[in-house]
PDB file of C-alpha atoms in Angstrom:
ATOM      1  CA  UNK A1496       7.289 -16.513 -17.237  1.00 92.00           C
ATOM      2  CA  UNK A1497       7.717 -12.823 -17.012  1.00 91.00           C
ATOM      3  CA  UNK A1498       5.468  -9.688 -16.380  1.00 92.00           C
ATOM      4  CA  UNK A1499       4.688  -6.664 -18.610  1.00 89.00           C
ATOM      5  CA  UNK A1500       3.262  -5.204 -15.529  1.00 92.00           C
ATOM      6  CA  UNK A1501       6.824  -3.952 -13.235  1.00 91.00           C
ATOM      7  CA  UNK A1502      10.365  -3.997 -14.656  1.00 90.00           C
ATOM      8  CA  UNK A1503      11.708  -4.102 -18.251  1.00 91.00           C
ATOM      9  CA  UNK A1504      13.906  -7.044 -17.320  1.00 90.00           C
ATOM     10  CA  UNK A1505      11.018  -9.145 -16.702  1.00 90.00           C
ATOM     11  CA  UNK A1506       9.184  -8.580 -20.482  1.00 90.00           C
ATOM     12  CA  UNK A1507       7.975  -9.867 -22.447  1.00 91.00           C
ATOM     13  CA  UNK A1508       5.926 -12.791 -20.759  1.00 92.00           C
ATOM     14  CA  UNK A1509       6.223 -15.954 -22.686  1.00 91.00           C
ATOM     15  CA  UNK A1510       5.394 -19.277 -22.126  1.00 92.00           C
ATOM     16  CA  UNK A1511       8.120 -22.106 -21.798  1.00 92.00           C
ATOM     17  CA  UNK A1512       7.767 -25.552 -20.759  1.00 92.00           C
ATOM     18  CA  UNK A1513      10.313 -27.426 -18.469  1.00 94.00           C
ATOM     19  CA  UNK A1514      10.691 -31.207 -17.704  1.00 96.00           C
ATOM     20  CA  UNK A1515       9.734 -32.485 -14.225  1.00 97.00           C
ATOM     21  CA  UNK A1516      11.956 -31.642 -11.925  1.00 98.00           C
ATOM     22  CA  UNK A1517      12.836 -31.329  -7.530  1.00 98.00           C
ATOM     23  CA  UNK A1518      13.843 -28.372  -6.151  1.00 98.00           C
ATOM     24  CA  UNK A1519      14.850 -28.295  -2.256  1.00 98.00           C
ATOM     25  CA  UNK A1520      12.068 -26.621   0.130  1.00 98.00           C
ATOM     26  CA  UNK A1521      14.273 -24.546   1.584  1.00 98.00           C
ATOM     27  CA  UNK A1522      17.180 -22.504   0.923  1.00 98.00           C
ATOM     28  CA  UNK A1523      20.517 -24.007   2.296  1.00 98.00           C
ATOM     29  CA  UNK A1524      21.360 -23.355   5.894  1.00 98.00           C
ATOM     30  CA  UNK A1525      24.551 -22.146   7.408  1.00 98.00           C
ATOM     31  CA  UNK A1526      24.452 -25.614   9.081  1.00 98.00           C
ATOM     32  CA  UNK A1527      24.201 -27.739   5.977  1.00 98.00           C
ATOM     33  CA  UNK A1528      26.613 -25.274   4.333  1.00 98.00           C
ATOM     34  CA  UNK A1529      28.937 -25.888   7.050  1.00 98.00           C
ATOM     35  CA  UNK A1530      28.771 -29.563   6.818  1.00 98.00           C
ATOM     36  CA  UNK A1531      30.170 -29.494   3.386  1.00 98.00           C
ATOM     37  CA  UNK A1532      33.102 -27.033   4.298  1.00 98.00           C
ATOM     38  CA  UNK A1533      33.864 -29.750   6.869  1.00 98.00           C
ATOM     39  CA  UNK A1534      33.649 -32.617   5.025  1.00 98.00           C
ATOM     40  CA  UNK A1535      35.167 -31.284   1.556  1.00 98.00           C
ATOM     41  CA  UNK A1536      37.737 -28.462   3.024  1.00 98.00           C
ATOM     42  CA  UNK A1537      35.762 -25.755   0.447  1.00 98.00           C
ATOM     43  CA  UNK A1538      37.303 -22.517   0.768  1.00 98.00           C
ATOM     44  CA  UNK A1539      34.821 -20.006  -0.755  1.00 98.00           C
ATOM     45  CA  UNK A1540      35.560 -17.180  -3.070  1.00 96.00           C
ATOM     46  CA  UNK A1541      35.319 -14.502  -0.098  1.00 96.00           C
ATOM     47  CA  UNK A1542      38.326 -16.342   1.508  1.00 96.00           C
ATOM     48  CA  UNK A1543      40.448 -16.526  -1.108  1.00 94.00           C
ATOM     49  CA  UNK A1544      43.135 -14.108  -1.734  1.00 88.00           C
ATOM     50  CA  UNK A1545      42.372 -11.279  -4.003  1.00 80.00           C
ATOM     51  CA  UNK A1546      44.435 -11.820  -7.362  1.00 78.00           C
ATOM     52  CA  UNK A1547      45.560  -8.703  -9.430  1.00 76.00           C
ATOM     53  CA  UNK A1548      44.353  -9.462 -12.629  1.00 76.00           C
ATOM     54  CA  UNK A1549      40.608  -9.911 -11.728  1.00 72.00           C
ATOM     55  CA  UNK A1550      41.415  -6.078 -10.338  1.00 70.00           C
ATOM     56  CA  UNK A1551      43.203  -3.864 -13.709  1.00 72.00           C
ATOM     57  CA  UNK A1552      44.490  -0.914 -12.370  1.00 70.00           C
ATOM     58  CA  UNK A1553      43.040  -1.034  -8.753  1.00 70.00           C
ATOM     59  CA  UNK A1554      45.644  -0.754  -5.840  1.00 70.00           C
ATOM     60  CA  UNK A1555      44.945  -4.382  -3.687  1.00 64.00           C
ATOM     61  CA  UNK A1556      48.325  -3.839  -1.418  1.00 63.00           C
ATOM     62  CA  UNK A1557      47.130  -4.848   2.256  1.00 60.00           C
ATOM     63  CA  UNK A1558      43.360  -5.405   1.006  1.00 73.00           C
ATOM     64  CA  UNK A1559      42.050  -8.419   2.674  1.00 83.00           C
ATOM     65  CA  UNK A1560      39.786 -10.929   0.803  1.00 92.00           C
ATOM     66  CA  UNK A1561      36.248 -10.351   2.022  1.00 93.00           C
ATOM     67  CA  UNK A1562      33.005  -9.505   0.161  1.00 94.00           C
ATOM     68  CA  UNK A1563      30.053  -6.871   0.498  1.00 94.00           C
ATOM     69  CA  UNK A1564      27.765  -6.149   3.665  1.00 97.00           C
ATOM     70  CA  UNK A1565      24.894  -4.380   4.180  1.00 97.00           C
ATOM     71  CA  UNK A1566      24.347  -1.016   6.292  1.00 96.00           C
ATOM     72  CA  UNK A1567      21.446   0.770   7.232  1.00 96.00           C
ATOM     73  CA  UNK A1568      22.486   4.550   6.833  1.00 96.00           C
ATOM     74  CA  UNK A1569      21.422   7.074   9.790  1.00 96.00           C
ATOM     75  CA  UNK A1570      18.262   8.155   7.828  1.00 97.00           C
ATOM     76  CA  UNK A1571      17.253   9.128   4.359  1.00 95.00           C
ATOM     77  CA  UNK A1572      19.762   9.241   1.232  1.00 95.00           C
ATOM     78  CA  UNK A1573      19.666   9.113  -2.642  1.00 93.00           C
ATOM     79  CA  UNK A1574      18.530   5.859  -3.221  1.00 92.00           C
ATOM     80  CA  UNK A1575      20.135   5.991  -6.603  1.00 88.00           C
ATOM     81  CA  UNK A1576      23.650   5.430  -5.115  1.00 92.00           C
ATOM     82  CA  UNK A1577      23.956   1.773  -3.879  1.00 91.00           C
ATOM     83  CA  UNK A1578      27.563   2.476  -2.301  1.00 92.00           C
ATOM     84  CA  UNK A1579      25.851   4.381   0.645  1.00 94.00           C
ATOM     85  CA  UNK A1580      24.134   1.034   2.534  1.00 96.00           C
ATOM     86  CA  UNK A1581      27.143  -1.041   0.961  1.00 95.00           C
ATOM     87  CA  UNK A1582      30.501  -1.427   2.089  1.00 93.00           C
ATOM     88  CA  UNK A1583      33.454  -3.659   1.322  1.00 91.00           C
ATOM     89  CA  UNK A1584      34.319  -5.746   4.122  1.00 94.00           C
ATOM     90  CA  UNK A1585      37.926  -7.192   4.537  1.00 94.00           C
ATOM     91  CA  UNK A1586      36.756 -10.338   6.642  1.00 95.00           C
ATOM     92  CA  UNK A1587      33.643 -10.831   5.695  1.00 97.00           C
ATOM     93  CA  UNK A1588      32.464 -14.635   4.477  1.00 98.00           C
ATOM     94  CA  UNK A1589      29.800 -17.323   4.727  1.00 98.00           C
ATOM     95  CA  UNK A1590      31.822 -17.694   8.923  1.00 98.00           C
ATOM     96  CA  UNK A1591      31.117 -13.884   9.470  1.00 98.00           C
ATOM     97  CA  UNK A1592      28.731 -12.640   7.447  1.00 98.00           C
ATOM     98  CA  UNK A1593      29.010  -9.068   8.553  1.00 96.00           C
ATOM     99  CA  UNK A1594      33.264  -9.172   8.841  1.00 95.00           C
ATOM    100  CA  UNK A1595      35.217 -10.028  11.883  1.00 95.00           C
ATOM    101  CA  UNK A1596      33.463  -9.755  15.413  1.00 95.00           C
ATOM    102  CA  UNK A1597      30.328 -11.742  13.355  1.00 97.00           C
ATOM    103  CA  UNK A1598      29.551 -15.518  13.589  1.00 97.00           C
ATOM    104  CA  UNK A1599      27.117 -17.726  13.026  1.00 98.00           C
ATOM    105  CA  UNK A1600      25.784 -18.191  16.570  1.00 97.00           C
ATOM    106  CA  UNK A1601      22.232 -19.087  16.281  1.00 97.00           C
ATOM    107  CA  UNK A1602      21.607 -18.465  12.923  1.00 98.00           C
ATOM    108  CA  UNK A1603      22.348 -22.858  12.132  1.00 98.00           C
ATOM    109  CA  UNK A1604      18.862 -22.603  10.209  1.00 98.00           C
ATOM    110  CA  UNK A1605      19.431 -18.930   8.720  1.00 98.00           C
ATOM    111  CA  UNK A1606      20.299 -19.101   4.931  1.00 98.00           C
ATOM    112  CA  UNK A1607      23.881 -19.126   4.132  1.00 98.00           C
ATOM    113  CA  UNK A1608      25.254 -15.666   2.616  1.00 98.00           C
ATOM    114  CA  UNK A1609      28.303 -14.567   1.694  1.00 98.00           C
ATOM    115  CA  UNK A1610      28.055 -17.459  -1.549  1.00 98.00           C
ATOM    116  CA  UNK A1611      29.038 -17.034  -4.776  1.00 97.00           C
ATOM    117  CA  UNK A1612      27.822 -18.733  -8.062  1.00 98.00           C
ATOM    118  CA  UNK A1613      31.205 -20.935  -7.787  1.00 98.00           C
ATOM    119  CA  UNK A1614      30.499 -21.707  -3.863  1.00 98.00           C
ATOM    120  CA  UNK A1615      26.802 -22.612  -4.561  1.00 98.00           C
ATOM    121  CA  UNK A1616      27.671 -24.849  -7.421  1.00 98.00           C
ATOM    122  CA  UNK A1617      30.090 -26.698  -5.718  1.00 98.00           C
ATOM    123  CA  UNK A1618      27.800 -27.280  -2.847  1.00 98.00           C
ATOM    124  CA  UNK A1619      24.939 -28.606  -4.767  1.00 98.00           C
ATOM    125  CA  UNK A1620      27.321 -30.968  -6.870  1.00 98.00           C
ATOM    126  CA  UNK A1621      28.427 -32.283  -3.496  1.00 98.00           C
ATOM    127  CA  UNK A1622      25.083 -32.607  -2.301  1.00 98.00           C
ATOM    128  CA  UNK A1623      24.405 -34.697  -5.546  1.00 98.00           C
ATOM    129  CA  UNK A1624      21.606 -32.087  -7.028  1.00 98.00           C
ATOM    130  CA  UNK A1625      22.458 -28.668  -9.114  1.00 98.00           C
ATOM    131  CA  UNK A1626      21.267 -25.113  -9.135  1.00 98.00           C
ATOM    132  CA  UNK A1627      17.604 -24.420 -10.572  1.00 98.00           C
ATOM    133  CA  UNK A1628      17.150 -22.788 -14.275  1.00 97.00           C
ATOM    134  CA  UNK A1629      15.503 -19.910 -14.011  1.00 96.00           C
ATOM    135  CA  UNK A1630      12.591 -21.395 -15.771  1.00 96.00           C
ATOM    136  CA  UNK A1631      12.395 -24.143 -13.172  1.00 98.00           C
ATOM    137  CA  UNK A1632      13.242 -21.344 -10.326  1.00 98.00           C
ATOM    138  CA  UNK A1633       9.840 -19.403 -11.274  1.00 97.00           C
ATOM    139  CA  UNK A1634       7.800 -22.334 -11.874  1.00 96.00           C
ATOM    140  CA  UNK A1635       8.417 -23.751  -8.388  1.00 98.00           C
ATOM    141  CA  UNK A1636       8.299 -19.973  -6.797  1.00 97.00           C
ATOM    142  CA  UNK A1637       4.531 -20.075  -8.610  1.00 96.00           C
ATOM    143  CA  UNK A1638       3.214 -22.380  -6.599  1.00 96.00           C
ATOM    144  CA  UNK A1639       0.718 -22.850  -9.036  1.00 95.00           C
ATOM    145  CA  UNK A1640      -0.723 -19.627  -9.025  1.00 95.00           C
ATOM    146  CA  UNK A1641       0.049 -18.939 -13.129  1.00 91.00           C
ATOM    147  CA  UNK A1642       0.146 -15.225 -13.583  1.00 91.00           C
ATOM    148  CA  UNK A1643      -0.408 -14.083  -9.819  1.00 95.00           C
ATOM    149  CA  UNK A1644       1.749 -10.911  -8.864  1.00 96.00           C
ATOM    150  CA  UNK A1645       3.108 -12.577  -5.696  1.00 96.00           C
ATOM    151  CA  UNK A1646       3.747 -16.554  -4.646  1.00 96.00           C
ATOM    152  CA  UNK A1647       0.715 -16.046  -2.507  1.00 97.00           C
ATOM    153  CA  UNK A1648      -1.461 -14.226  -5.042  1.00 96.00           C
ATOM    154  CA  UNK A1649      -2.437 -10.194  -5.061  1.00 96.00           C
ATOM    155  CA  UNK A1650      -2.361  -9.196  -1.318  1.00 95.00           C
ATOM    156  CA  UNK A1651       0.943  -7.357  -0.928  1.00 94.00           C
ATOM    157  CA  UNK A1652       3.340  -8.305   1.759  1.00 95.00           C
ATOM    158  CA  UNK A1653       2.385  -6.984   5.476  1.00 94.00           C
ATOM    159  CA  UNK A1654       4.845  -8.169   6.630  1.00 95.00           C
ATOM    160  CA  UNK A1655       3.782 -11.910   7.375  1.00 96.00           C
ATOM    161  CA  UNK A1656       4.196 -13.287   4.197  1.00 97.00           C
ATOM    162  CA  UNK A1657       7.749 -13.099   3.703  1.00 98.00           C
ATOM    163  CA  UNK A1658      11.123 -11.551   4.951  1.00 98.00           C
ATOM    164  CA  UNK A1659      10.985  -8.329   2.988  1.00 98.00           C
ATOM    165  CA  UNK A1660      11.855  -4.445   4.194  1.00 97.00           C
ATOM    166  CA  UNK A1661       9.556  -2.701   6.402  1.00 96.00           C
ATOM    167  CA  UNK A1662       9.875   0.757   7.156  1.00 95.00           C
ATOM    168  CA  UNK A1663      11.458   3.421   5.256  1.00 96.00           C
ATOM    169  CA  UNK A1664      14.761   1.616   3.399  1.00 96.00           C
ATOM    170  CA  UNK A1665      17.731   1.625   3.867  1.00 96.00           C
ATOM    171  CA  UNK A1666      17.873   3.586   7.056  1.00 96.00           C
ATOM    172  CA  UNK A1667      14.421   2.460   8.932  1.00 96.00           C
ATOM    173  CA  UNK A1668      13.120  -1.464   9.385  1.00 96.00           C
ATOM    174  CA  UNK A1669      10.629  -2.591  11.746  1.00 95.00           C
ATOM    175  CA  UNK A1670      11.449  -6.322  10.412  1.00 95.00           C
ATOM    176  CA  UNK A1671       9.406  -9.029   9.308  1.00 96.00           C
ATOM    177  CA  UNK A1672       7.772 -10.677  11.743  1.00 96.00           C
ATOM    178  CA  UNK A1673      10.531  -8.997  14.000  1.00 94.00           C
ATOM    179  CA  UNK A1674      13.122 -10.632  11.405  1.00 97.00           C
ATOM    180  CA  UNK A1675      15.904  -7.830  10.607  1.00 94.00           C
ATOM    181  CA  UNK A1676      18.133  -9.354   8.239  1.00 96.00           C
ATOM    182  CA  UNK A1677      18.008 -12.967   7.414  1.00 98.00           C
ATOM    183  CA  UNK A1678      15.167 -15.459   9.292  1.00 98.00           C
ATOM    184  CA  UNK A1679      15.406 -18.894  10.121  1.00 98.00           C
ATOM    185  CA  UNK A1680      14.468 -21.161   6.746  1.00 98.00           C
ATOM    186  CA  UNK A1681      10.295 -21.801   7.341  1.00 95.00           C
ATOM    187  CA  UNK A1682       9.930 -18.907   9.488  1.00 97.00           C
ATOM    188  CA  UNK A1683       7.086 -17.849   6.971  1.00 98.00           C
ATOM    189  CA  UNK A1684       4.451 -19.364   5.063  1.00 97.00           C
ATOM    190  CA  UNK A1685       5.237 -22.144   2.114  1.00 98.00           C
ATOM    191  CA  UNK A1686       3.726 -20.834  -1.345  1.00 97.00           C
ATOM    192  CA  UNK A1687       1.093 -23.536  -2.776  1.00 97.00           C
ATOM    193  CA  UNK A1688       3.719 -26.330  -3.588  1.00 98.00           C
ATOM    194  CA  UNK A1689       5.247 -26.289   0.047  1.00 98.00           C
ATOM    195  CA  UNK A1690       8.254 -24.258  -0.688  1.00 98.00           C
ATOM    196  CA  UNK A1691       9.366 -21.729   2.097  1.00 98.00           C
ATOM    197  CA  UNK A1692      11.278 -18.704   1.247  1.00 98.00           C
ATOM    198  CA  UNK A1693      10.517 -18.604  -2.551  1.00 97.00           C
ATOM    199  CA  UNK A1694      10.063 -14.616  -1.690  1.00 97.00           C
ATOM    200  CA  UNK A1695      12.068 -12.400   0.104  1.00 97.00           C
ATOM    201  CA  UNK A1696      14.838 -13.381   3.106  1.00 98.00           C
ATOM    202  CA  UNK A1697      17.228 -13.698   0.269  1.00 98.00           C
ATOM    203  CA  UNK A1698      18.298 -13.537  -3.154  1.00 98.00           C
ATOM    204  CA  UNK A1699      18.938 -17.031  -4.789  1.00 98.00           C
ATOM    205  CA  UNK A1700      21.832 -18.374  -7.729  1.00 98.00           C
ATOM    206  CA  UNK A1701      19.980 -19.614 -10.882  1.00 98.00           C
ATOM    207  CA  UNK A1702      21.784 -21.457 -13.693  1.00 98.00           C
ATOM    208  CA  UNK A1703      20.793 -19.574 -15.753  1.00 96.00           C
ATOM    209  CA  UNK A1704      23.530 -16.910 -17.866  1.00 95.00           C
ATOM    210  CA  UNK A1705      22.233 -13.261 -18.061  1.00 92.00           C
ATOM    211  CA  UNK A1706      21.466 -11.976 -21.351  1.00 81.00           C
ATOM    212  CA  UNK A1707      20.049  -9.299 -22.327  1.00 63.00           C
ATOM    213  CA  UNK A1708      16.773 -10.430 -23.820  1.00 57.00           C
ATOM    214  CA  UNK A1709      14.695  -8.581 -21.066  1.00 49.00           C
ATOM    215  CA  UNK A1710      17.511  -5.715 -21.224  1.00 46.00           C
ATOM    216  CA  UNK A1711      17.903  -3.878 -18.239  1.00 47.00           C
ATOM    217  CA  UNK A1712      20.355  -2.210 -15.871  1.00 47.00           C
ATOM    218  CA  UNK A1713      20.875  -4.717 -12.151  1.00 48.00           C
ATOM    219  CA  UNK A1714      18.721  -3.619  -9.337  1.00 50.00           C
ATOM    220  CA  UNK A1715      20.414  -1.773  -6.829  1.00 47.00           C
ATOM    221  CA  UNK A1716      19.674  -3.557  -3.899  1.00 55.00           C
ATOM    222  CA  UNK A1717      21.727  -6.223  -4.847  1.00 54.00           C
ATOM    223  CA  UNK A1718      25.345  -4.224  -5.967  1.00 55.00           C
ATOM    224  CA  UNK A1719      25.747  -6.806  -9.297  1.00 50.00           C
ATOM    225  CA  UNK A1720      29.524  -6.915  -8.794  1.00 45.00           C
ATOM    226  CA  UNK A1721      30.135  -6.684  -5.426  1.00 45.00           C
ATOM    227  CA  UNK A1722      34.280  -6.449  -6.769  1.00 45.00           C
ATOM    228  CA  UNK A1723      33.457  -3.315  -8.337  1.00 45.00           C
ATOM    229  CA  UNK A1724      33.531  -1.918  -5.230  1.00 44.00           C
ATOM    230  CA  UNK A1725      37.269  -2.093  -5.001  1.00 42.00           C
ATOM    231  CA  UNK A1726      37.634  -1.673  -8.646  1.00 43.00           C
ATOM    232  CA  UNK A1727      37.146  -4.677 -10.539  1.00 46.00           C
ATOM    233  CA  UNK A1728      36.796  -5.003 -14.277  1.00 46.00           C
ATOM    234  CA  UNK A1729      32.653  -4.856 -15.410  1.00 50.00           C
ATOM    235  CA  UNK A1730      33.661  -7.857 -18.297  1.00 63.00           C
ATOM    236  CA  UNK A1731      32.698 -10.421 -16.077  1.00 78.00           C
ATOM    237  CA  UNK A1732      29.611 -13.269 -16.586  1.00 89.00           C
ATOM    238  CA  UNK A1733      26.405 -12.565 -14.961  1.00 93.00           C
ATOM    239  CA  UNK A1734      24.018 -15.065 -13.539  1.00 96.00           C
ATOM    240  CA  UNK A1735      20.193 -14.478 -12.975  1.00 96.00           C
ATOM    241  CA  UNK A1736      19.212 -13.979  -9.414  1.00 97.00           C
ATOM    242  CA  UNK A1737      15.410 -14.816  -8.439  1.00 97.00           C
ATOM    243  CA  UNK A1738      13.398 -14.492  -5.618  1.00 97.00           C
ATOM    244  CA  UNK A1739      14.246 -10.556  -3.699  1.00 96.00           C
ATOM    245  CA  UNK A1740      15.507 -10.306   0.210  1.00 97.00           C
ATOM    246  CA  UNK A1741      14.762  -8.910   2.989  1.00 97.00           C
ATOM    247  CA  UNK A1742      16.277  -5.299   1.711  1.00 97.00           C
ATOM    248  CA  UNK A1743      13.438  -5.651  -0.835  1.00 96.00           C
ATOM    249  CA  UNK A1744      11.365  -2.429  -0.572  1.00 94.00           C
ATOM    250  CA  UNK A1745       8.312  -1.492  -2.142  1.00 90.00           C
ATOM    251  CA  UNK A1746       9.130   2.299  -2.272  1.00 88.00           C
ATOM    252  CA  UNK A1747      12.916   0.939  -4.316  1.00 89.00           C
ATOM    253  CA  UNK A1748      13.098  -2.771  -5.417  1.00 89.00           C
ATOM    254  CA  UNK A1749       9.664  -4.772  -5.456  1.00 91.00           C
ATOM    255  CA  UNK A1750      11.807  -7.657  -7.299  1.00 94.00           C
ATOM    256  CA  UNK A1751      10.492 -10.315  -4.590  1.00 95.00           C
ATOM    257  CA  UNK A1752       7.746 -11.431  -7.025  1.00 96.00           C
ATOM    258  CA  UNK A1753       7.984 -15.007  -9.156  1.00 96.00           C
ATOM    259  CA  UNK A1754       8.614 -13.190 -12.116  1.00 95.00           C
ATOM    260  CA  UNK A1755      11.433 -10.710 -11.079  1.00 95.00           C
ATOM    261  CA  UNK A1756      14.782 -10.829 -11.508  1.00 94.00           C
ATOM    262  CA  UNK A1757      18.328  -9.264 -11.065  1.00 93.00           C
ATOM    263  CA  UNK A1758      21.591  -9.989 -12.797  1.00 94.00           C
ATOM    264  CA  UNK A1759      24.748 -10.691 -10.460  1.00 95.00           C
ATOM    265  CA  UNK A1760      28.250 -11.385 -11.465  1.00 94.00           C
ATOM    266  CA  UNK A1761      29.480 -15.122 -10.436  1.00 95.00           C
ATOM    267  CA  UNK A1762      32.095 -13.803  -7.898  1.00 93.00           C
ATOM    268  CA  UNK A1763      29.640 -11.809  -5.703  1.00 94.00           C
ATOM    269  CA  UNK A1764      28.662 -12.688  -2.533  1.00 96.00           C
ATOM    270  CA  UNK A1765      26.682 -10.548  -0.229  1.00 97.00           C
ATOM    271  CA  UNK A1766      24.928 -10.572   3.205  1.00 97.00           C
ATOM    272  CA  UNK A1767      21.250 -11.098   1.507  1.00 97.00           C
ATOM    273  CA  UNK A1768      22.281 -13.779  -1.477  1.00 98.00           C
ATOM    274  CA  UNK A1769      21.835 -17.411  -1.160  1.00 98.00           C
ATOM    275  CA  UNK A1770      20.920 -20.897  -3.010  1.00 98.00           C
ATOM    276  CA  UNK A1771      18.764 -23.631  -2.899  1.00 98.00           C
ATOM    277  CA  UNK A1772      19.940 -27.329  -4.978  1.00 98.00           C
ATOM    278  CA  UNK A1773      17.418 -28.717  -7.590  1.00 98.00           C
ATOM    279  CA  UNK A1774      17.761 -32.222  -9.345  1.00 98.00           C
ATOM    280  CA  UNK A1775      16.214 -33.828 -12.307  1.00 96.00           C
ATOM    281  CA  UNK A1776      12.999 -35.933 -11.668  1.00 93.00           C
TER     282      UNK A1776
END
């Protein structure tokens, strides 16, 4: 696991050994997602009221539950500030991603958004499984391919590998295979053990608690406490995120590599974060 090549977060490499285990081959879908709202009456943590003491000091009178979205800005900006693409959206959920107005028409085999750790855990125990380790996350994302910079091995990503930025981010992209924003589940290539969207299209939940043995500020393409943005307390647990989006850029986050990673807090939930269920063999 790991690589001393990119970010600190990801050193040292070391070698750890996991038992056998099944991970889905594709990220959950709005429509399987949907299935479980139906059947279990989930409401997520976007649609829950916002409650005062998860917020010391901020002023939440008339503010709406809802949860980050992305948008591009009109051209180039100082890609050191996050809060210029991202914007807190009273409305927004897993139902409409991007706030009221948004829906989930024809996006049944997109990745669900708008998820947080809570919402993806619950799902999985429904679905009988649980979320991947970390370790188990990067082993499957492998493929096989021990040590390789990228699920598919050293070619970078033109764009027909996986659902990652192309252009000029965040205010320019062509799109992946014409994909801006999510892409249907299997719209690109499976690595070497038939799993699709191990890369890119969009960040996934691990089990796995953040710590700071690969110490390291979150990458800023995915906010790492999306509740911060209407002033939320930092003290909150962090979860490791694996996999990168489709806001990855090379130019600013080239995280969508088996060995990257990104802490999140477990109330986020975003328009480019998602889950897939694991099990034990």
């Amino acid at each position: 696991m790991g690589s001393e090549r990119f970010y600190p977060e990801e050193r040292p490499v070391v070698e750890v050994r996991v038992a056998p285990f099944l991970i889905a081959p594709h990220p959950v879908t709005n429509r399987e997602f949907a299935a479980f709202a139906a059947a279990t009456g989930y409401v997520t943590t976007a649609e829950r009221p916002l409650d005062p003491a998860d917020f010391p000091g901020a002023d939440l009178e008339g503010l709406e539950p809802g949860s980050l979205v992305f948008t591009p800005t009109p051209g180039p900006v100082d890609l050191r500030d996050w809060r210029q693409w991202w914007r807190w959206q009273p409305g927004a959920s897993w139902r409409r991603p991007k706030g009221p107005g948004s829906g989930l028409d024809g996006l049944d085999d997109h990745p669900v958004v708008q998820v947080s750790f809570a919402d993806a855990a619950a799902y999985a125990a429904w679905a009988g499984g649980r979320l991947p380790t970390e370790a188990e996350w990067e082993a499957a994302a492998r493929g096989g391919l021990d040590g390789a910079t990228y699920a598919w091995g050293e070619e970078p990503n033109d764009g027909t590998r996986a659902n990652t930025w192309q252009g000029a981010f965040p205010y320019r992209n062509t799109g992946a295979r014409g994909w801006k924003g999510t892409s249907p589940v299997g719209a690109f290539p499976p690595n070497g053990y038939g799993l699709f969207d191990m890369t890119g299209n969009t960040w996934e939940w691990t089990s796995s608690r953040w710590t700071d043995r690969r110490a390291a500020p979150s990458c800023q393409c995915s906010p790492g406490a999306s509740r911060d943005a209407v002033g939320a307390g930092e003290a909150r647990p962090r979860r490791v995120l694996k996999g990168g989006s489709h806001l990855c850029a090379p130019e600013y986050c080239l995280r969508y590599r088996p060995a990257a990673r990104s802490p999140e807090t477990e109330d986020s939930a975003t328009t480019h974060l998602g889950f897939r269920i694991a099990a034990d063999a």
